[in-house]
Amino acid sequence: MGFLESFNRGLSGDDQYEIAGRIVACSHCGGEEFDERSAQLNTAGLSFLDLDWANRSATVLVCKHCGHLEWFL
Ligand SMILES: [Zn+2]
């Protein structure tokens, strides 16, 4: 889970996140403020997609402006 170790918050605002060196922006509205959630994945449905390495959990950022979910494994 390499880049998750560099998953930092609060760099330039209370609710901004940086992943892999880029500020996370909502792909729908372009907002940069998120609430963080974690999610368990049902790997039964993901095995054939070769996502077993994701180890059954994901980070989910919920856009505070529009509610769009951004998923990071
Ligand atoms: Zn948004």
PDB file of C-alpha atoms and ligand atoms in Angstrom, residues 25-34 62-70, ligand 1:
ATOM      1  CA  ALA A  25     -10.020  17.132  -6.542  1.00  0.00           C
ATOM      2  CA  CYS A  26     -13.547  15.900  -7.120  1.00  0.00           C
ATOM      3  CA  SER A  27     -13.916  14.520 -10.627  1.00  0.00           C
ATOM      4  CA  HIS A  28     -17.470  15.815 -10.760  1.00  0.00           C
ATOM      5  CA  CYS A  29     -17.413  19.373  -9.380  1.00  0.00           C
ATOM      6  CA  GLY A  30     -13.702  20.006  -8.912  1.00  0.00           C
ATOM      7  CA  GLY A  31     -14.076  20.591  -5.163  1.00  0.00           C
ATOM      8  CA  GLU A  32     -11.052  19.910  -2.980  1.00  0.00           C
ATOM      9  CA  GLU A  33     -12.708  19.339   0.399  1.00  0.00           C
ATOM     10  CA  PHE A  34     -13.565  15.793   1.403  1.00  0.00           C
ATOM     11  CA  VAL A  62     -16.639  11.965  -0.015  1.00  0.00           C
ATOM     12  CA  CYS A  63     -16.820  15.363  -1.719  1.00  0.00           C
ATOM     13  CA  LYS A  64     -18.244  17.926   0.685  1.00  0.00           C
ATOM     14  CA  HIS A  65     -19.717  19.943  -2.158  1.00  0.00           C
ATOM     15  CA  CYS A  66     -21.608  17.395  -4.228  1.00  0.00           C
ATOM     16  CA  GLY A  67     -21.298  14.072  -2.398  1.00  0.00           C
ATOM     17  CA  HIS A  68     -19.357  12.358  -5.163  1.00  0.00           C
ATOM     18  CA  LEU A  69     -17.222   9.426  -3.967  1.00  0.00           C
ATOM     19  CA  GLU A  70     -13.581   9.094  -4.926  1.00  0.00           C
TER      20      GLU A  70
HETATM   21 ZN    ZN B   1     -17.803  17.209  -5.901  1.00  0.00          ZN
END
